[in-house]
mmCIF file of C-alpha atoms in Angstrom:
data_model
loop_
_atom_site.group_PDB
_atom_site.id
_atom_site.type_symbol
_atom_site.label_atom_id
_atom_site.label_comp_id
_atom_site.label_asym_id
_atom_site.label_seq_id
_atom_site.Cartn_x
_atom_site.Cartn_y
_atom_site.Cartn_z
ATOM 1 C CA UNK A 673 -72.228 21.023 -4.057
ATOM 2 C CA UNK A 674 -75.752 22.455 -4.138
ATOM 3 C CA UNK A 675 -78.115 22.458 -7.134
ATOM 4 C CA UNK A 676 -77.562 26.133 -7.818
ATOM 5 C CA UNK A 677 -73.798 25.713 -7.694
ATOM 6 C CA UNK A 678 -74.020 22.874 -10.227
ATOM 7 C CA UNK A 679 -76.211 25.024 -12.499
ATOM 8 C CA UNK A 680 -74.191 28.229 -12.377
ATOM 9 C CA UNK A 681 -70.837 26.448 -12.622
ATOM 10 C CA UNK A 682 -71.249 26.288 -16.368
ATOM 11 C CA UNK A 683 -74.343 28.431 -17.031
ATOM 12 C CA UNK A 684 -74.221 32.226 -16.786
ATOM 13 C CA UNK A 685 -76.883 33.963 -14.675
ATOM 14 C CA UNK A 686 -77.939 35.991 -17.738
ATOM 15 C CA UNK A 687 -79.156 32.683 -19.247
ATOM 16 C CA UNK A 688 -82.226 32.997 -16.994
ATOM 17 C CA UNK A 689 -82.257 36.813 -16.753
ATOM 18 C CA UNK A 690 -83.449 37.080 -20.362
ATOM 19 C CA UNK A 691 -86.872 35.788 -19.247
ATOM 20 C CA UNK A 692 -87.380 38.768 -16.911
ATOM 21 C CA UNK A 693 -86.548 41.490 -19.392
ATOM 22 C CA UNK A 694 -89.166 43.776 -21.001
ATOM 23 C CA UNK A 695 -88.901 41.828 -24.251
ATOM 24 C CA UNK A 696 -88.549 38.427 -22.582
ATOM 25 C CA UNK A 697 -91.609 37.150 -24.446
ATOM 26 C CA UNK A 698 -89.851 37.899 -27.744
ATOM 27 C CA UNK A 699 -86.926 35.680 -26.795
ATOM 28 C CA UNK A 700 -89.227 32.849 -25.694
ATOM 29 C CA UNK A 701 -91.079 32.939 -29.017
ATOM 30 C CA UNK A 702 -87.774 33.128 -30.879
ATOM 31 C CA UNK A 703 -86.535 30.107 -28.986
ATOM 32 C CA UNK A 704 -89.703 28.196 -29.879
ATOM 33 C CA UNK A 705 -89.490 29.095 -33.556
ATOM 34 C CA UNK A 706 -85.742 28.365 -33.864
ATOM 35 C CA UNK A 707 -86.214 24.929 -32.271
ATOM 36 C CA UNK A 708 -89.119 24.142 -34.581
ATOM 37 C CA UNK A 709 -87.091 25.029 -37.694
ATOM 38 C CA UNK A 710 -84.019 23.155 -36.487
ATOM 39 C CA UNK A 711 -86.023 20.029 -35.583
ATOM 40 C CA UNK A 712 -87.578 19.775 -39.042
ATOM 41 C CA UNK A 713 -84.133 20.015 -40.548
ATOM 42 C CA UNK A 714 -82.903 17.125 -38.416
ATOM 43 C CA UNK A 715 -80.533 19.325 -36.425
ATOM 44 C CA UNK A 716 -79.212 21.528 -39.229
ATOM 45 C CA UNK A 717 -78.598 25.084 -37.965
ATOM 46 C CA UNK A 718 -79.930 28.426 -39.157
ATOM 47 C CA UNK A 719 -78.016 30.920 -41.263
ATOM 48 C CA UNK A 720 -77.634 34.523 -40.116
ATOM 49 C CA UNK A 721 -80.284 35.659 -42.646
ATOM 50 C CA UNK A 722 -82.760 33.046 -41.436
ATOM 51 C CA UNK A 723 -82.196 33.990 -37.801
ATOM 52 C CA UNK A 724 -82.707 37.669 -38.574
ATOM 53 C CA UNK A 725 -85.973 36.810 -40.359
ATOM 54 C CA UNK A 726 -87.168 34.836 -37.358
ATOM 55 C CA UNK A 727 -86.438 37.693 -34.959
ATOM 56 C CA UNK A 728 -87.959 40.345 -37.211
ATOM 57 C CA UNK A 729 -91.169 38.410 -37.622
ATOM 58 C CA UNK A 730 -91.517 38.061 -33.851
ATOM 59 C CA UNK A 731 -90.733 41.738 -33.278
ATOM 60 C CA UNK A 732 -93.320 42.754 -35.877
ATOM 61 C CA UNK A 733 -96.065 40.766 -34.198
ATOM 62 C CA UNK A 734 -95.030 41.276 -30.606
ATOM 63 C CA UNK A 735 -94.232 44.978 -30.260
ATOM 64 C CA UNK A 736 -97.920 45.928 -30.256
ATOM 65 C CA UNK A 737 -98.500 43.592 -27.274
ATOM 66 C CA UNK A 738 -96.036 45.399 -25.005
ATOM 67 C CA UNK A 739 -98.537 47.407 -22.991
ATOM 68 C CA UNK A 740 -95.983 49.691 -21.426
ATOM 69 C CA UNK A 741 -94.169 50.480 -24.669
ATOM 70 C CA UNK A 742 -95.573 53.997 -24.973
ATOM 71 C CA UNK A 743 -94.362 54.746 -21.425
ATOM 72 C CA UNK A 744 -90.742 54.063 -22.342
ATOM 73 C CA UNK A 745 -88.341 56.577 -23.817
ATOM 74 C CA UNK A 746 -87.124 56.042 -27.372
ATOM 75 C CA UNK A 747 -83.914 54.305 -26.382
ATOM 76 C CA UNK A 748 -85.660 51.786 -24.081
ATOM 77 C CA UNK A 749 -88.322 51.077 -26.696
ATOM 78 C CA UNK A 750 -85.845 50.018 -29.369
ATOM 79 C CA UNK A 751 -85.486 46.339 -30.118
ATOM 80 C CA UNK A 752 -83.941 44.854 -33.275
ATOM 81 C CA UNK A 753 -83.165 41.479 -34.725
ATOM 82 C CA UNK A 754 -79.425 42.155 -34.418
ATOM 83 C CA UNK A 755 -79.866 43.009 -30.739
ATOM 84 C CA UNK A 756 -81.891 39.861 -30.103
ATOM 85 C CA UNK A 757 -79.228 37.693 -31.756
ATOM 86 C CA UNK A 758 -76.480 39.389 -29.751
ATOM 87 C CA UNK A 759 -78.405 38.816 -26.484
ATOM 88 C CA UNK A 760 -79.123 35.174 -27.281
ATOM 89 C CA UNK A 761 -75.421 34.588 -28.035
ATOM 90 C CA UNK A 762 -74.298 36.339 -24.847
ATOM 91 C CA UNK A 763 -76.894 34.483 -22.781
ATOM 92 C CA UNK A 764 -75.768 31.209 -24.407
ATOM 93 C CA UNK A 765 -79.240 30.341 -25.744
ATOM 94 C CA UNK A 766 -77.678 29.905 -29.183
ATOM 95 C CA UNK A 767 -74.170 29.158 -30.321
ATOM 96 C CA UNK A 768 -72.194 29.990 -33.446
ATOM 97 C CA UNK A 769 -69.503 27.341 -33.965
ATOM 98 C CA UNK A 770 -66.407 28.359 -35.878
ATOM 99 C CA UNK A 771 -66.327 26.830 -39.356
ATOM 100 C CA UNK A 772 -63.571 26.309 -41.848
ATOM 101 C CA UNK A 773 -65.726 27.884 -44.601
ATOM 102 C CA UNK A 774 -66.384 30.967 -42.422
ATOM 103 C CA UNK A 775 -70.153 30.587 -42.866
ATOM 104 C CA UNK A 776 -72.255 31.929 -39.951
ATOM 105 C CA UNK A 777 -74.551 29.123 -38.807
ATOM 106 C CA UNK A 778 -76.407 29.133 -35.483
ATOM 107 C CA UNK A 779 -77.636 26.274 -33.305
ATOM 108 C CA UNK A 780 -79.696 26.109 -30.138
ATOM 109 C CA UNK A 781 -77.679 25.349 -27.046
ATOM 110 C CA UNK A 782 -78.778 22.066 -25.379
ATOM 111 C CA UNK A 783 -79.597 23.950 -22.208
ATOM 112 C CA UNK A 784 -81.932 26.235 -24.145
ATOM 113 C CA UNK A 785 -83.725 23.193 -25.477
ATOM 114 C CA UNK A 786 -84.263 21.967 -21.869
ATOM 115 C CA UNK A 787 -85.522 25.422 -20.883
ATOM 116 C CA UNK A 788 -87.944 25.422 -23.845
ATOM 117 C CA UNK A 789 -89.270 22.018 -22.876
ATOM 118 C CA UNK A 790 -89.980 23.312 -19.371
ATOM 119 C CA UNK A 791 -91.684 26.463 -20.729
ATOM 120 C CA UNK A 792 -93.851 24.401 -23.081
ATOM 121 C CA UNK A 793 -94.990 22.221 -20.205
ATOM 122 C CA UNK A 794 -95.913 25.328 -18.214
ATOM 123 C CA UNK A 795 -97.760 26.813 -21.213
ATOM 124 C CA UNK A 796 -99.793 23.683 -21.922
ATOM 125 C CA UNK A 797 -100.385 22.056 -18.519
ATOM 126 C CA UNK A 798 -103.620 20.316 -19.549
ATOM 127 C CA UNK A 799 -101.937 18.211 -22.285
ATOM 128 C CA UNK A 800 -101.466 15.418 -19.794
ATOM 129 C CA UNK A 801 -99.537 12.356 -20.896
ATOM 130 C CA UNK A 802 -98.792 9.117 -19.142
ATOM 131 C CA UNK A 803 -96.039 7.247 -20.884
ATOM 132 C CA UNK A 804 -94.532 3.842 -20.160
ATOM 133 C CA UNK A 805 -91.847 5.058 -17.703
ATOM 134 C CA UNK A 806 -93.234 3.247 -14.694
ATOM 135 C CA UNK A 807 -93.941 0.157 -16.785
ATOM 136 C CA UNK A 808 -90.278 0.174 -17.826
ATOM 137 C CA UNK A 809 -89.161 0.450 -14.206
ATOM 138 C CA UNK A 810 -91.265 -2.514 -13.068
ATOM 139 C CA UNK A 811 -90.180 -4.627 -16.052
ATOM 140 C CA UNK A 812 -86.498 -3.754 -15.540
ATOM 141 C CA UNK A 813 -86.466 -4.504 -11.837
ATOM 142 C CA UNK A 814 -88.397 -7.726 -12.265
ATOM 143 C CA UNK A 815 -86.026 -8.905 -14.993
ATOM 144 C CA UNK A 816 -83.579 -11.037 -12.937
ATOM 145 C CA UNK A 817 -80.913 -10.727 -15.650
ATOM 146 C CA UNK A 818 -81.157 -6.946 -15.915
ATOM 147 C CA UNK A 819 -78.820 -6.068 -13.079
ATOM 148 C CA UNK A 820 -76.144 -8.613 -13.987
ATOM 149 C CA UNK A 821 -74.157 -6.841 -16.723
ATOM 150 C CA UNK A 822 -74.378 -3.120 -15.875
ATOM 151 C CA UNK A 823 -76.227 -2.828 -12.521
ATOM 152 C CA UNK A 824 -75.298 0.781 -11.834
ATOM 153 C CA UNK A 825 -76.513 1.950 -15.237
ATOM 154 C CA UNK A 826 -79.690 -0.119 -14.845
ATOM 155 C CA UNK A 827 -80.308 1.456 -11.425
ATOM 156 C CA UNK A 828 -79.766 4.990 -12.750
ATOM 157 C CA UNK A 829 -82.156 4.301 -15.664
ATOM 158 C CA UNK A 830 -84.828 3.058 -13.266
ATOM 159 C CA UNK A 831 -84.350 6.100 -10.993
ATOM 160 C CA UNK A 832 -84.740 8.496 -13.917
ATOM 161 C CA UNK A 833 -87.844 6.726 -15.161
ATOM 162 C CA UNK A 834 -89.291 6.738 -11.626
ATOM 163 C CA UNK A 835 -88.822 10.539 -11.437
ATOM 164 C CA UNK A 836 -90.458 11.022 -14.846
ATOM 165 C CA UNK A 837 -93.286 8.643 -14.001
ATOM 166 C CA UNK A 838 -94.039 10.398 -10.685
ATOM 167 C CA UNK A 839 -93.943 13.733 -12.460
ATOM 168 C CA UNK A 840 -96.525 12.430 -14.975
ATOM 169 C CA UNK A 841 -98.771 11.243 -12.127
ATOM 170 C CA UNK A 842 -98.597 14.670 -10.497
ATOM 171 C CA UNK A 843 -99.372 16.310 -13.839
ATOM 172 C CA UNK A 844 -102.446 14.085 -14.172
ATOM 173 C CA UNK A 845 -103.638 15.086 -10.698
ATOM 174 C CA UNK A 846 -103.072 18.776 -11.346
ATOM 175 C CA UNK A 847 -104.673 18.524 -14.777
ATOM 176 C CA UNK A 848 -107.807 17.001 -13.228
ATOM 177 C CA UNK A 849 -107.920 19.764 -10.628
ATOM 178 C CA UNK A 850 -107.622 22.471 -13.283
ATOM 179 C CA UNK A 851 -110.362 20.960 -15.409
ATOM 180 C CA UNK A 852 -112.613 20.660 -12.330
ATOM 181 C CA UNK A 853 -112.066 24.366 -11.588
ATOM 182 C CA UNK A 854 -112.930 25.193 -15.206
ATOM 183 C CA UNK A 855 -116.143 23.211 -14.855
ATOM 184 C CA UNK A 856 -117.069 25.085 -11.694
ATOM 185 C CA UNK A 857 -116.400 28.435 -13.379
ATOM 186 C CA UNK A 858 -118.312 27.588 -16.550
ATOM 187 C CA UNK A 859 -121.326 29.818 -17.264
ATOM 188 C CA UNK A 860 -123.365 27.349 -19.300
ATOM 189 C CA UNK A 861 -124.220 23.653 -19.504
ATOM 190 C CA UNK A 862 -122.642 23.572 -22.992
ATOM 191 C CA UNK A 863 -119.318 24.798 -21.689
ATOM 192 C CA UNK A 864 -119.552 22.421 -18.712
ATOM 193 C CA UNK A 865 -120.110 19.407 -20.982
ATOM 194 C CA UNK A 866 -117.375 20.580 -23.350
ATOM 195 C CA UNK A 867 -114.860 20.465 -20.497
ATOM 196 C CA UNK A 868 -116.127 17.057 -19.406
ATOM 197 C CA UNK A 869 -116.341 15.259 -22.760
ATOM 198 C CA UNK A 870 -113.789 17.089 -24.894
ATOM 199 C CA UNK A 871 -110.987 18.130 -22.523
ATOM 200 C CA UNK A 872 -111.221 15.650 -19.653
ATOM 201 C CA UNK A 873 -112.357 12.609 -21.579
ATOM 202 C CA UNK A 874 -109.904 13.114 -24.457
ATOM 203 C CA UNK A 875 -106.861 14.459 -22.666
ATOM 204 C CA UNK A 876 -106.996 12.472 -19.418
ATOM 205 C CA UNK A 877 -109.650 9.762 -19.421
ATOM 206 C CA UNK A 878 -109.038 8.033 -22.746
ATOM 207 C CA UNK A 879 -105.234 8.238 -22.809
ATOM 208 C CA UNK A 880 -103.473 8.987 -19.524
ATOM 209 C CA UNK A 881 -105.878 7.399 -17.079
ATOM 210 C CA UNK A 882 -106.332 4.278 -19.191
ATOM 211 C CA UNK A 883 -102.565 3.826 -19.327
ATOM 212 C CA UNK A 884 -102.438 4.157 -15.506
ATOM 213 C CA UNK A 885 -105.069 1.454 -15.067
ATOM 214 C CA UNK A 886 -103.298 -0.835 -17.536
ATOM 215 C CA UNK A 887 -100.101 -0.570 -15.460
ATOM 216 C CA UNK A 888 -101.825 -2.542 -12.659
ATOM 217 C CA UNK A 889 -99.838 -0.788 -9.901
ATOM 218 C CA UNK A 890 -101.352 -2.614 -6.897
ATOM 219 C CA UNK A 891 -100.082 -5.951 -8.235
ATOM 220 C CA UNK A 892 -96.770 -4.975 -9.849
ATOM 221 C CA UNK A 893 -95.311 -2.538 -7.338
ATOM 222 C CA UNK A 894 -95.105 -4.902 -4.349
ATOM 223 C CA UNK A 895 -93.257 -7.413 -6.581
ATOM 224 C CA UNK A 896 -90.910 -4.673 -7.833
ATOM 225 C CA UNK A 897 -90.189 -3.518 -4.249
ATOM 226 C CA UNK A 898 -89.448 -7.069 -3.174
ATOM 227 C CA UNK A 899 -87.068 -7.595 -6.110
ATOM 228 C CA UNK A 900 -85.309 -4.282 -5.450
ATOM 229 C CA UNK A 901 -84.773 -5.371 -1.811
ATOM 230 C CA UNK A 902 -83.127 -8.553 -3.111
ATOM 231 C CA UNK A 903 -80.877 -6.490 -5.396
ATOM 232 C CA UNK A 904 -79.850 -4.286 -2.446
ATOM 233 C CA UNK A 905 -78.852 -7.334 -0.438
ATOM 234 C CA UNK A 906 -76.880 -9.016 -3.227
ATOM 235 C CA UNK A 907 -73.148 -8.486 -2.544
ATOM 236 C CA UNK A 908 -72.158 -9.435 -6.108
ATOM 237 C CA UNK A 909 -74.378 -6.728 -7.601
ATOM 238 C CA UNK A 910 -73.239 -4.163 -5.036
ATOM 239 C CA UNK A 911 -69.613 -4.925 -5.804
ATOM 240 C CA UNK A 912 -70.231 -4.405 -9.548
ATOM 241 C CA UNK A 913 -71.937 -1.059 -8.825
ATOM 242 C CA UNK A 914 -68.985 0.063 -6.674
ATOM 243 C CA UNK A 915 -66.534 -0.970 -9.425
ATOM 244 C CA UNK A 916 -68.512 1.031 -11.981
ATOM 245 C CA UNK A 917 -68.344 4.056 -9.663
ATOM 246 C CA UNK A 918 -64.583 3.629 -9.262
ATOM 247 C CA UNK A 919 -64.123 3.678 -13.031
ATOM 248 C CA UNK A 920 -66.080 6.951 -13.243
ATOM 249 C CA UNK A 921 -64.465 8.606 -10.264
ATOM 250 C CA UNK A 922 -61.044 7.142 -9.560
ATOM 251 C CA UNK A 923 -60.311 10.071 -7.273
ATOM 252 C CA UNK A 924 -63.024 9.014 -4.739
ATOM 253 C CA UNK A 925 -62.061 6.627 -1.950
ATOM 254 C CA UNK A 926 -63.808 3.263 -1.451
ATOM 255 C CA UNK A 927 -65.753 4.336 1.647
ATOM 256 C CA UNK A 928 -67.363 7.253 -0.191
ATOM 257 C CA UNK A 929 -68.123 5.100 -3.212
ATOM 258 C CA UNK A 930 -69.881 2.574 -0.990
ATOM 259 C CA UNK A 931 -71.974 5.349 0.506
ATOM 260 C CA UNK A 932 -72.884 6.698 -2.938
ATOM 261 C CA UNK A 933 -74.053 3.285 -4.094
ATOM 262 C CA UNK A 934 -76.169 2.790 -0.959
ATOM 263 C CA UNK A 935 -77.571 6.280 -1.355
ATOM 264 C CA UNK A 936 -78.509 5.601 -4.996
ATOM 265 C CA UNK A 937 -80.280 2.352 -4.007
ATOM 266 C CA UNK A 938 -82.132 4.069 -1.156
ATOM 267 C CA UNK A 939 -83.202 6.871 -3.512
ATOM 268 C CA UNK A 940 -84.640 4.370 -5.970
ATOM 269 C CA UNK A 941 -86.486 2.553 -3.113
ATOM 270 C CA UNK A 942 -87.926 5.812 -1.804
ATOM 271 C CA UNK A 943 -89.180 6.798 -5.288
ATOM 272 C CA UNK A 944 -90.731 3.362 -5.779
ATOM 273 C CA UNK A 945 -92.534 3.717 -2.432
ATOM 274 C CA UNK A 946 -93.968 7.071 -3.586
ATOM 275 C CA UNK A 947 -95.637 5.660 -6.725
ATOM 276 C CA UNK A 948 -98.604 3.939 -5.124
ATOM 277 C CA UNK A 949 -99.708 6.851 -2.892
ATOM 278 C CA UNK A 950 -99.410 9.234 -5.852
ATOM 279 C CA UNK A 951 -101.367 6.913 -8.112
ATOM 280 C CA UNK A 952 -104.084 6.595 -5.440
ATOM 281 C CA UNK A 953 -104.265 10.394 -5.235
ATOM 282 C CA UNK A 954 -104.910 10.493 -8.981
#
């Protein structure tokens, strides 16, 4: 099954279509504000009144920014808080669980939170971070006891952290390129130095790049690759991984399970091989 088939199996196409509508920016800002309120309440939802207030405040600020508004007829130009709530419910950005007390309380759908995280990363690309994902991978693989109890879960955790770590490295590289372009386009020495000492030094040099140096990739990665190769050749660990797969998917035959395990191990090895070239590019 392809990626798109997996996505649209449970997610309606209108989930993404909202972003392309005339008032798509309103819905993005509403999503951002709802998540912020909900987060500070430790996951407690919003009442209907609170949700209406959020939408109305966004409409009030945003309508003037729709450049083509005066070109629309009256019907097309209308947008209301009630309409925004209806669209967000239909698009499955928010949900309204049924309650025994009949109170109307709304929560962000988990997929909407993932979408918001992606949009925030696109909006603030220069806020580069380099976390401990790759450090966790190296430490986990090098821990000889790590793959004894739950080897499949350990492998999946390492694979996920490798993906995130590589993504962070690419973000660092792109962030540096963007700041370099800003320096080249700057009209004054003051602006040039501001990019160098404020943006580059603070956002990349002092935090992200220092963390990358501290990881000591040239020394740790070869050891991690060697240990992963030993894990791949250990029949006891492979058997445990296959057994874990069988428990998850009892409908899959043994031959396919064996292929899935080997594919997962190869995927982790390929990602691990990609770290050093990407770090050198940074």
